[in-house]
PDB file of C-alpha atoms in Angstrom:
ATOM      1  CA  UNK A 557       0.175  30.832 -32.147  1.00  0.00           C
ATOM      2  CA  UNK A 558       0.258  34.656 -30.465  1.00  0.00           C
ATOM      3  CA  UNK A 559       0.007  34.934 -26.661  1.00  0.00           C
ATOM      4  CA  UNK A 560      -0.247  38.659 -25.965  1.00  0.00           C
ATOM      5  CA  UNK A 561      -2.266  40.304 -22.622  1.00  0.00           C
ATOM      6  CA  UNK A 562      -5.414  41.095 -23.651  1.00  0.00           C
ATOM      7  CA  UNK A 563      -6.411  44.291 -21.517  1.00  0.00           C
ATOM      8  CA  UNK A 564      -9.191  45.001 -22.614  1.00  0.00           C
ATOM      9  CA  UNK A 565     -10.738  41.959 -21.009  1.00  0.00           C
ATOM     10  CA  UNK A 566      -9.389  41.438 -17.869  1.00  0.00           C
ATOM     11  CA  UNK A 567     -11.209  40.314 -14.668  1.00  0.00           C
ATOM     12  CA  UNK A 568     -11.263  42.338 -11.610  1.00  0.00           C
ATOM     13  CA  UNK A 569     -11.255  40.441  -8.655  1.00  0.00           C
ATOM     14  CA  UNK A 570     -13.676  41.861  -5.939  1.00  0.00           C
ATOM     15  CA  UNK A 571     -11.005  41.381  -3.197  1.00  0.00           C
ATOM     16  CA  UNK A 572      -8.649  43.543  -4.997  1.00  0.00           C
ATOM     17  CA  UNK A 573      -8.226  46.678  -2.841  1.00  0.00           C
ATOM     18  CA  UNK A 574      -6.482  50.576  -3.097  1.00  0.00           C
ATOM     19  CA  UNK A 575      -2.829  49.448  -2.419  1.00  0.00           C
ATOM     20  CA  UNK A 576      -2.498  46.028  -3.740  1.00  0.00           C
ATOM     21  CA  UNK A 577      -1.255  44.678  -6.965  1.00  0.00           C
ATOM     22  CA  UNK A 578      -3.924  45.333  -9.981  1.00  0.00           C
ATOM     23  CA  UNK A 579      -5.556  42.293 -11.338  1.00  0.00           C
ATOM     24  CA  UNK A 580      -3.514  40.322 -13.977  1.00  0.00           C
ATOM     25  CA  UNK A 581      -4.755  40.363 -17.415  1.00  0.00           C
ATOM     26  CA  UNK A 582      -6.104  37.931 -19.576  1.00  0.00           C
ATOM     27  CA  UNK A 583      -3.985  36.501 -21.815  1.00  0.00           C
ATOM     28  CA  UNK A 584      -5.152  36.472 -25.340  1.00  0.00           C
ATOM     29  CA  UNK A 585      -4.228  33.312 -27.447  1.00  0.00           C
ATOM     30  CA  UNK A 586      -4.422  33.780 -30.917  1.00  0.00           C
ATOM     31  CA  UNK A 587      -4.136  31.351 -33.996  1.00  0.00           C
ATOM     32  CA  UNK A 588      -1.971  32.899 -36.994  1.00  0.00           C
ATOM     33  CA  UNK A 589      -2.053  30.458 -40.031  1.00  0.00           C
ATOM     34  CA  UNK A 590       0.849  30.963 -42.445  1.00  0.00           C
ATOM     35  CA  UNK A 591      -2.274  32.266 -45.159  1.00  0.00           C
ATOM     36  CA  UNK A 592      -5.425  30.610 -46.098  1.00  0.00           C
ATOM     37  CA  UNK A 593      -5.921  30.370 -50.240  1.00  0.00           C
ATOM     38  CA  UNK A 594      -9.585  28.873 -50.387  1.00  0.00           C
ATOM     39  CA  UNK A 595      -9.208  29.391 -54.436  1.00  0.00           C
ATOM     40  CA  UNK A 596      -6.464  27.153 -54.059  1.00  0.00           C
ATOM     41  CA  UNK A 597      -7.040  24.961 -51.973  1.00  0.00           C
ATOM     42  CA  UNK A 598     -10.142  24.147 -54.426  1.00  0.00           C
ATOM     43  CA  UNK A 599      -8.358  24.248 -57.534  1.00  0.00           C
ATOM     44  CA  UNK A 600      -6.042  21.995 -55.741  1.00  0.00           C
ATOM     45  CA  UNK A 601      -8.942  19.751 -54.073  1.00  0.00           C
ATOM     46  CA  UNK A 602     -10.610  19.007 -57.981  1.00  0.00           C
ATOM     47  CA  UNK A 603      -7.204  18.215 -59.134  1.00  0.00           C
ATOM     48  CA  UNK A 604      -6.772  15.647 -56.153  1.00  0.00           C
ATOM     49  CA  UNK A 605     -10.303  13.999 -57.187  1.00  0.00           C
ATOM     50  CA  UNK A 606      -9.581  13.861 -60.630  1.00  0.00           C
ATOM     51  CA  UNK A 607      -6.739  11.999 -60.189  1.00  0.00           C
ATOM     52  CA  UNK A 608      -8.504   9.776 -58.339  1.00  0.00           C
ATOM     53  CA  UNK A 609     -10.467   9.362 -61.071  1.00  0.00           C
ATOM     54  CA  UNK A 610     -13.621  10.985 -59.335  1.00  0.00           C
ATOM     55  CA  UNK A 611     -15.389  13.373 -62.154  1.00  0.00           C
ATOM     56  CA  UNK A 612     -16.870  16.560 -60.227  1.00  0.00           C
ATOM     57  CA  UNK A 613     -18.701  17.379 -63.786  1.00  0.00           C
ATOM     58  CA  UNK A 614     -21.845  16.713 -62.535  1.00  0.00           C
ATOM     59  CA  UNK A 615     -24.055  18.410 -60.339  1.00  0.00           C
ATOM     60  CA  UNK A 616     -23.880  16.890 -56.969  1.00  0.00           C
ATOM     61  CA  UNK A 617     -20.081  17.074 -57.481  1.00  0.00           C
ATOM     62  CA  UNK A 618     -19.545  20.540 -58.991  1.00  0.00           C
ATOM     63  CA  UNK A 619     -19.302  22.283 -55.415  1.00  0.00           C
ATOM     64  CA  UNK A 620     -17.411  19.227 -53.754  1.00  0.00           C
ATOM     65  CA  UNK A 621     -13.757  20.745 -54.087  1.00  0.00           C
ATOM     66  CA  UNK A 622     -14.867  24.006 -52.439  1.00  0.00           C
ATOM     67  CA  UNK A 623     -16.450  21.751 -49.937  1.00  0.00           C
ATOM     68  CA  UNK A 624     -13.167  20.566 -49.206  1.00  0.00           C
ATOM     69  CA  UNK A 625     -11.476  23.544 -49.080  1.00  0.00           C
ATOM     70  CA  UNK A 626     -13.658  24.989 -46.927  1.00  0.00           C
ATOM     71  CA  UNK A 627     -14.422  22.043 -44.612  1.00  0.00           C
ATOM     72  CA  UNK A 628     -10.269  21.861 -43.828  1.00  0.00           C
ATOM     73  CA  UNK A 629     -10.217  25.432 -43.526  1.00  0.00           C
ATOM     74  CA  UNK A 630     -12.422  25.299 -40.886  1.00  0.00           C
ATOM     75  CA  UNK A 631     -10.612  22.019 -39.200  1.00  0.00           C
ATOM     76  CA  UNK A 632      -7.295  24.084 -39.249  1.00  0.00           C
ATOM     77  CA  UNK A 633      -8.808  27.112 -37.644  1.00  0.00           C
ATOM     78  CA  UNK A 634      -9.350  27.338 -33.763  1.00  0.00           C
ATOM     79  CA  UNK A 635     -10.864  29.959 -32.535  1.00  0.00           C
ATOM     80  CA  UNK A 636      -9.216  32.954 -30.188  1.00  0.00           C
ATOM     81  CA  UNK A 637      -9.831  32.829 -27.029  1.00  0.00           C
ATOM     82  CA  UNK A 638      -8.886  34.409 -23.273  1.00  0.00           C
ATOM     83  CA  UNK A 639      -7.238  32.416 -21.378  1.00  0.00           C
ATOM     84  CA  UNK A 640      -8.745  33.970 -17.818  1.00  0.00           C
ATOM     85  CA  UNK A 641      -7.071  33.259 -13.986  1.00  0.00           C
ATOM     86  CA  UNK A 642      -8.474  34.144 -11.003  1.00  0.00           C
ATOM     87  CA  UNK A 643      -6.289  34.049  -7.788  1.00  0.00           C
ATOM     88  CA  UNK A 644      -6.810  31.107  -5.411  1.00  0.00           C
ATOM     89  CA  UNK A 645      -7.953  33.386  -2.409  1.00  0.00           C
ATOM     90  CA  UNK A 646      -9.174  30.482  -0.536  1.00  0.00           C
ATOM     91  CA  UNK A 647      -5.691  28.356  -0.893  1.00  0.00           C
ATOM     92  CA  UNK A 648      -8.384  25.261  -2.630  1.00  0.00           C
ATOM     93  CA  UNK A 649      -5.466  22.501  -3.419  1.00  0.00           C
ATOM     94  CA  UNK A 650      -7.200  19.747  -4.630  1.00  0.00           C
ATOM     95  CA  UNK A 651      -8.259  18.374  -7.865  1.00  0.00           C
ATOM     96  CA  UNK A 652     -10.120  20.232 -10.554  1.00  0.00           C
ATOM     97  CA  UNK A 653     -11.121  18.128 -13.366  1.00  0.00           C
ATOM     98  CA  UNK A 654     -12.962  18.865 -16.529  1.00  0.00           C
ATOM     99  CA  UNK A 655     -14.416  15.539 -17.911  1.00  0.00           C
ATOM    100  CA  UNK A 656     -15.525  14.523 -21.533  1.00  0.00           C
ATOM    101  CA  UNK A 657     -14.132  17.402 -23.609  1.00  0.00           C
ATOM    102  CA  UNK A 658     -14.725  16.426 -27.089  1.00  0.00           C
ATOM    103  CA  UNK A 659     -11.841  16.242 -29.049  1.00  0.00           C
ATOM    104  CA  UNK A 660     -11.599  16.452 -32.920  1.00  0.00           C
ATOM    105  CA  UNK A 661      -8.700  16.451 -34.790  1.00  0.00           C
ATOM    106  CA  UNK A 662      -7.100  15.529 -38.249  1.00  0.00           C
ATOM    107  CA  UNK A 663      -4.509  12.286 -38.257  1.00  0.00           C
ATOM    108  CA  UNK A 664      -1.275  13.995 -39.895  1.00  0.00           C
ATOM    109  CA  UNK A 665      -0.221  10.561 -41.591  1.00  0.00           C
ATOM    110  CA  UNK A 666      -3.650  10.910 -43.459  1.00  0.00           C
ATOM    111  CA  UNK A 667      -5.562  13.834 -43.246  1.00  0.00           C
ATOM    112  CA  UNK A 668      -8.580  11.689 -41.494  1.00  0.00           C
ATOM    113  CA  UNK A 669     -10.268  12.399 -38.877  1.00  0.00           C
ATOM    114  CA  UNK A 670      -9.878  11.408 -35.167  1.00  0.00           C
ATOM    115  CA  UNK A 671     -12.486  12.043 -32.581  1.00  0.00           C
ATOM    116  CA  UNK A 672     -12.920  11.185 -28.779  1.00  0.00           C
ATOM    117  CA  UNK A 673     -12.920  12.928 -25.488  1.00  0.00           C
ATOM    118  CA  UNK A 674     -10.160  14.198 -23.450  1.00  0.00           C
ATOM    119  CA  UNK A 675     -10.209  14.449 -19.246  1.00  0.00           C
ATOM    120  CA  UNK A 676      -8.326  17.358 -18.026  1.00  0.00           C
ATOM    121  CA  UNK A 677      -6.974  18.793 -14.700  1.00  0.00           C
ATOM    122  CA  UNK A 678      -4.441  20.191 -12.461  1.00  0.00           C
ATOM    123  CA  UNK A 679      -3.604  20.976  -8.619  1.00  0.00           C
ATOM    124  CA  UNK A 680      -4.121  24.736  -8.386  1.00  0.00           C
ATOM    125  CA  UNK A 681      -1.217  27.166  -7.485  1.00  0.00           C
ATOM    126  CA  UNK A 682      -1.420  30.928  -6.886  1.00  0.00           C
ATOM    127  CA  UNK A 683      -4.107  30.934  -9.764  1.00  0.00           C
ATOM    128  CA  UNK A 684      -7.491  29.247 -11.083  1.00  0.00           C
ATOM    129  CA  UNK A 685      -8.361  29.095 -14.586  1.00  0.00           C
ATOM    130  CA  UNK A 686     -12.162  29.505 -15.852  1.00  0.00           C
ATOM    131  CA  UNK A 687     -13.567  25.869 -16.351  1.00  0.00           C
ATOM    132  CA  UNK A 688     -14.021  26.812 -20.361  1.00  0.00           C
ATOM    133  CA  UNK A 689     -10.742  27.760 -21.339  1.00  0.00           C
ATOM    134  CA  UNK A 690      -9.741  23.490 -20.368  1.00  0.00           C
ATOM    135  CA  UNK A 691     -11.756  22.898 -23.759  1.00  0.00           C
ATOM    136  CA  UNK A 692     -10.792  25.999 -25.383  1.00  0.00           C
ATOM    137  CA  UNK A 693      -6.933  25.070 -25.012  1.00  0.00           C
ATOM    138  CA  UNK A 694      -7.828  21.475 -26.099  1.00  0.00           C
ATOM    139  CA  UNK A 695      -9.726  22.877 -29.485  1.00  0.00           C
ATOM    140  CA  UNK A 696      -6.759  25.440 -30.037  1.00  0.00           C
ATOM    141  CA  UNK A 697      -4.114  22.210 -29.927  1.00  0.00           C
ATOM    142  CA  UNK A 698      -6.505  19.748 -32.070  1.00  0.00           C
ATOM    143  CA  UNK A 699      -7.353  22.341 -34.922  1.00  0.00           C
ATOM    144  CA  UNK A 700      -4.098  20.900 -36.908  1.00  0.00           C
ATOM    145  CA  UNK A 701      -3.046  17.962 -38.576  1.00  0.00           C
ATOM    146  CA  UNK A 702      -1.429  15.678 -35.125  1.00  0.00           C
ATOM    147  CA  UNK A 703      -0.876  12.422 -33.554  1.00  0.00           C
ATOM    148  CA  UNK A 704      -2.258  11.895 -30.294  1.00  0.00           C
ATOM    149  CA  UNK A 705       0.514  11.816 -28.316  1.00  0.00           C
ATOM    150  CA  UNK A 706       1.640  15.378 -29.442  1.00  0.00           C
ATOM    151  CA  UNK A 707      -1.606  16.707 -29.132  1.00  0.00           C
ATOM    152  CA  UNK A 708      -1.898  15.065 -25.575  1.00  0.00           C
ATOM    153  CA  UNK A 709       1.687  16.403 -24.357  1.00  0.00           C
ATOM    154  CA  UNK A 710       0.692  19.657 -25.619  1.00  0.00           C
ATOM    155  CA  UNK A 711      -2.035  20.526 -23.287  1.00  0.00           C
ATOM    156  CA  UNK A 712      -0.640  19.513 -20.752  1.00  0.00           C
ATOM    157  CA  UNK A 713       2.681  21.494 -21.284  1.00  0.00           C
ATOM    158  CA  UNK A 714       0.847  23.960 -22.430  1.00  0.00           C
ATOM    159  CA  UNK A 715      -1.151  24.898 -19.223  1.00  0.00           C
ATOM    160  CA  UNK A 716       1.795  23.964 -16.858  1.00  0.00           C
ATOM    161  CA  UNK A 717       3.555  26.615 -18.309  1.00  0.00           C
ATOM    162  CA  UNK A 718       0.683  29.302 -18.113  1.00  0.00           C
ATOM    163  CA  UNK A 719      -1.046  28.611 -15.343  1.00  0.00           C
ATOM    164  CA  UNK A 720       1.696  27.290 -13.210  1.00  0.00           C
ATOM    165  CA  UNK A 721      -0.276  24.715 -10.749  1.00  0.00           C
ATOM    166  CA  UNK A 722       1.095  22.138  -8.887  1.00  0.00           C
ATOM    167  CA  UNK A 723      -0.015  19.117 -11.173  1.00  0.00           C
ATOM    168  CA  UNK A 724      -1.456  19.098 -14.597  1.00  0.00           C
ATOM    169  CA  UNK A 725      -2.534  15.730 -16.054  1.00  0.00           C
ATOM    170  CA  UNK A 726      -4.310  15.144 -19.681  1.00  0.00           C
ATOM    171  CA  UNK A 727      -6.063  11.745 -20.820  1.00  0.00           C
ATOM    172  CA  UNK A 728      -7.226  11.574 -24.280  1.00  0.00           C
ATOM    173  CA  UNK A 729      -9.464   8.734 -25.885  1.00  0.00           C
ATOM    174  CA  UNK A 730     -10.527   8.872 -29.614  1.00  0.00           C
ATOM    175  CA  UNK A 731     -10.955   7.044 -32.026  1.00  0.00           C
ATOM    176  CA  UNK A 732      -8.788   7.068 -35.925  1.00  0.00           C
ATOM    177  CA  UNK A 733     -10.330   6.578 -38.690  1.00  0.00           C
ATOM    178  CA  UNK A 734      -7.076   6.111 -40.474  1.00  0.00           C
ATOM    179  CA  UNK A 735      -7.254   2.834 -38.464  1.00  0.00           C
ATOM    180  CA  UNK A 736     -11.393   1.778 -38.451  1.00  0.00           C
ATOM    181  CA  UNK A 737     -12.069   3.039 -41.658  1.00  0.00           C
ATOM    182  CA  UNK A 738      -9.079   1.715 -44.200  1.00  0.00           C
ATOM    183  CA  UNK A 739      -6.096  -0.768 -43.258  1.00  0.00           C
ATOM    184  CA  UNK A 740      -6.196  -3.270 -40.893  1.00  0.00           C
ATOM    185  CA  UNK A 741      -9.984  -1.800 -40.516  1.00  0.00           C
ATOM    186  CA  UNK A 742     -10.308  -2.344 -36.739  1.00  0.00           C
ATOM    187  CA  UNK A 743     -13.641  -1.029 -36.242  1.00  0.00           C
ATOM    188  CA  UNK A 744     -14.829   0.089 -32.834  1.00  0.00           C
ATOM    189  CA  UNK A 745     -10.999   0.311 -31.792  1.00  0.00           C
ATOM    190  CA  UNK A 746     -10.147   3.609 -29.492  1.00  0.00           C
ATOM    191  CA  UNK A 747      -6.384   4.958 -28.403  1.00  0.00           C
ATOM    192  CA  UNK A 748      -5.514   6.412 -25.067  1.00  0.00           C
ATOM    193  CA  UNK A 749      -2.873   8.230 -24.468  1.00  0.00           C
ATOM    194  CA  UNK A 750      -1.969  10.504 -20.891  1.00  0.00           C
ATOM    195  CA  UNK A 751       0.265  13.020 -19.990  1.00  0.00           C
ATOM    196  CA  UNK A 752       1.169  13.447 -16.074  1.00  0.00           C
ATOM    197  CA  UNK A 753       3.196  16.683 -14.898  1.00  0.00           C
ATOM    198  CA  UNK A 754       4.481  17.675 -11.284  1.00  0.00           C
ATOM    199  CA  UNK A 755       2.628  16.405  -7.971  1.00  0.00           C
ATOM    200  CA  UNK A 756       0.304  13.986 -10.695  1.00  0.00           C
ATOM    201  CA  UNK A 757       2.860  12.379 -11.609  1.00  0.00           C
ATOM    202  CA  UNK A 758       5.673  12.555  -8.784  1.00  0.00           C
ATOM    203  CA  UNK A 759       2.532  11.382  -5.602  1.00  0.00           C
ATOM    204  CA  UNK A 760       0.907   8.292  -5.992  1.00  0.00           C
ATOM    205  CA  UNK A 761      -2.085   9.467  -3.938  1.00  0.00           C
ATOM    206  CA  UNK A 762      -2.504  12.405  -6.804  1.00  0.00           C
ATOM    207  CA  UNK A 763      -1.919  10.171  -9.686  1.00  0.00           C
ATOM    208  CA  UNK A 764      -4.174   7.784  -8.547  1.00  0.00           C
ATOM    209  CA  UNK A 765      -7.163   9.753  -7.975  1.00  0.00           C
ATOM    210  CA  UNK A 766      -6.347  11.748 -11.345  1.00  0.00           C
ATOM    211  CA  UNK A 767      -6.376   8.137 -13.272  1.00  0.00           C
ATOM    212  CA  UNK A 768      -9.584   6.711 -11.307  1.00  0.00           C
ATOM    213  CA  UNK A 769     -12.185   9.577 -11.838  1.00  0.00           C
ATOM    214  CA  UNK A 770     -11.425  10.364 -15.823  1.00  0.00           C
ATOM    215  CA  UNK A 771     -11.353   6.256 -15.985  1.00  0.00           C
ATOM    216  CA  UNK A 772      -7.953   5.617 -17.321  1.00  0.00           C
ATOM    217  CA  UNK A 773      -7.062   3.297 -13.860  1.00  0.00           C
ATOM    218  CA  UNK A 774      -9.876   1.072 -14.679  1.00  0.00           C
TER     219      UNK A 774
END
């Protein structure tokens, strides 16, 4: 991942005046993979089926490894984005919540798919963050092989670090198709995990509200 300021798109903030501090620019978060061979990866893909003992000879199979290749490719690969603040001008200190991002991700043990929804928020500080970028940091996490709990403690890290607010907490729900789909085959299962950081976790009063409106408490 590359974090660089991204001048060219910052916001100005209308209350910004001759004489006081310019506004701060957006940060640009960028995904660099180590190098993305698609010839490879489908050479590698019809080798993988054929071991399986899957023939791609005939017509509805021919294009399946570049399917592959393509379709992980495109799993792997979040997309850049700005991660925008705005200054808290109005001192607002309570909750901001984004509800029912969807989250989909690859299971690292075996390269299946998990999917689900994840409830973020935080306790502003100095700064607000545009409601989008919640999701956008979210996608930018999941686009990689993980296990939930990483990929949960990762947001949530994540923005405490950047945005520096007085709480962040992160619930994530989803269901693994490593688990519904093969093994113990426990259809219609889901795993939720949470992350709490500063006054979320440290006040019950935060916590509690945090844990009651994204449905975790119940």
């Amino acid at each position: 991942m590359t974090e660089r300021p991204h001048r060219g798109t910052a916001r100005t903030d209308p209350h910004d005046r001759e004489g006081t501090a310019p506004a701060r620019p957006a940060l640009r978060v960028v995904h660099e993979p180590g190098g993305v061979d698609l010839a490879a990866a489908e050479a590698a893909a019809g080798r993988f089926l054929d071991a399986l003992g899957i023939s791609t000879a005939s017509e509805s199979l021919r294009g399946t490894p570049g399917r592959m290749a393509r379709a992980y490719a495109e799993l792997f690969s979040p997309r850049p984005f700005d991660l925008t603040t705005f200054p808290n001008d109005e001192g607002y200190d309570e909750l901001v919540l984004a509800r029912r991002i969807p989250v989909r991700s690859v299971c690292e043990h075996h390269l299946l798919p998990f999917v689900g929804t994840a409830h973020v928020g935080y306790l502003p500080g100095a700064r607000i963050l545009g409601l989008s970028k919640l999701a956008r940091v979210v996608e930018h996490f999941a686009c990689r092989p993980q296990v939930q709990e990483r990929l949960t403690k990762q947001v949530a890290d994540w923005l405490q670090n950047h945005l520096e607010p007085k709480g962040v907490g992160v619930v994530i729900e989803a269901e693994h198709t490593c688990m519904t789909l093969r093994g113990v085959q426990a259809t219609g299962s889901s795993t939720m995990t949470s992350a709490l950081l500063g006054l979320l976790r440290s006040d019950a009063r935060s916590r509690s509200e945090f844990l009651a409106l994204t449905g975790a408490a119940s």
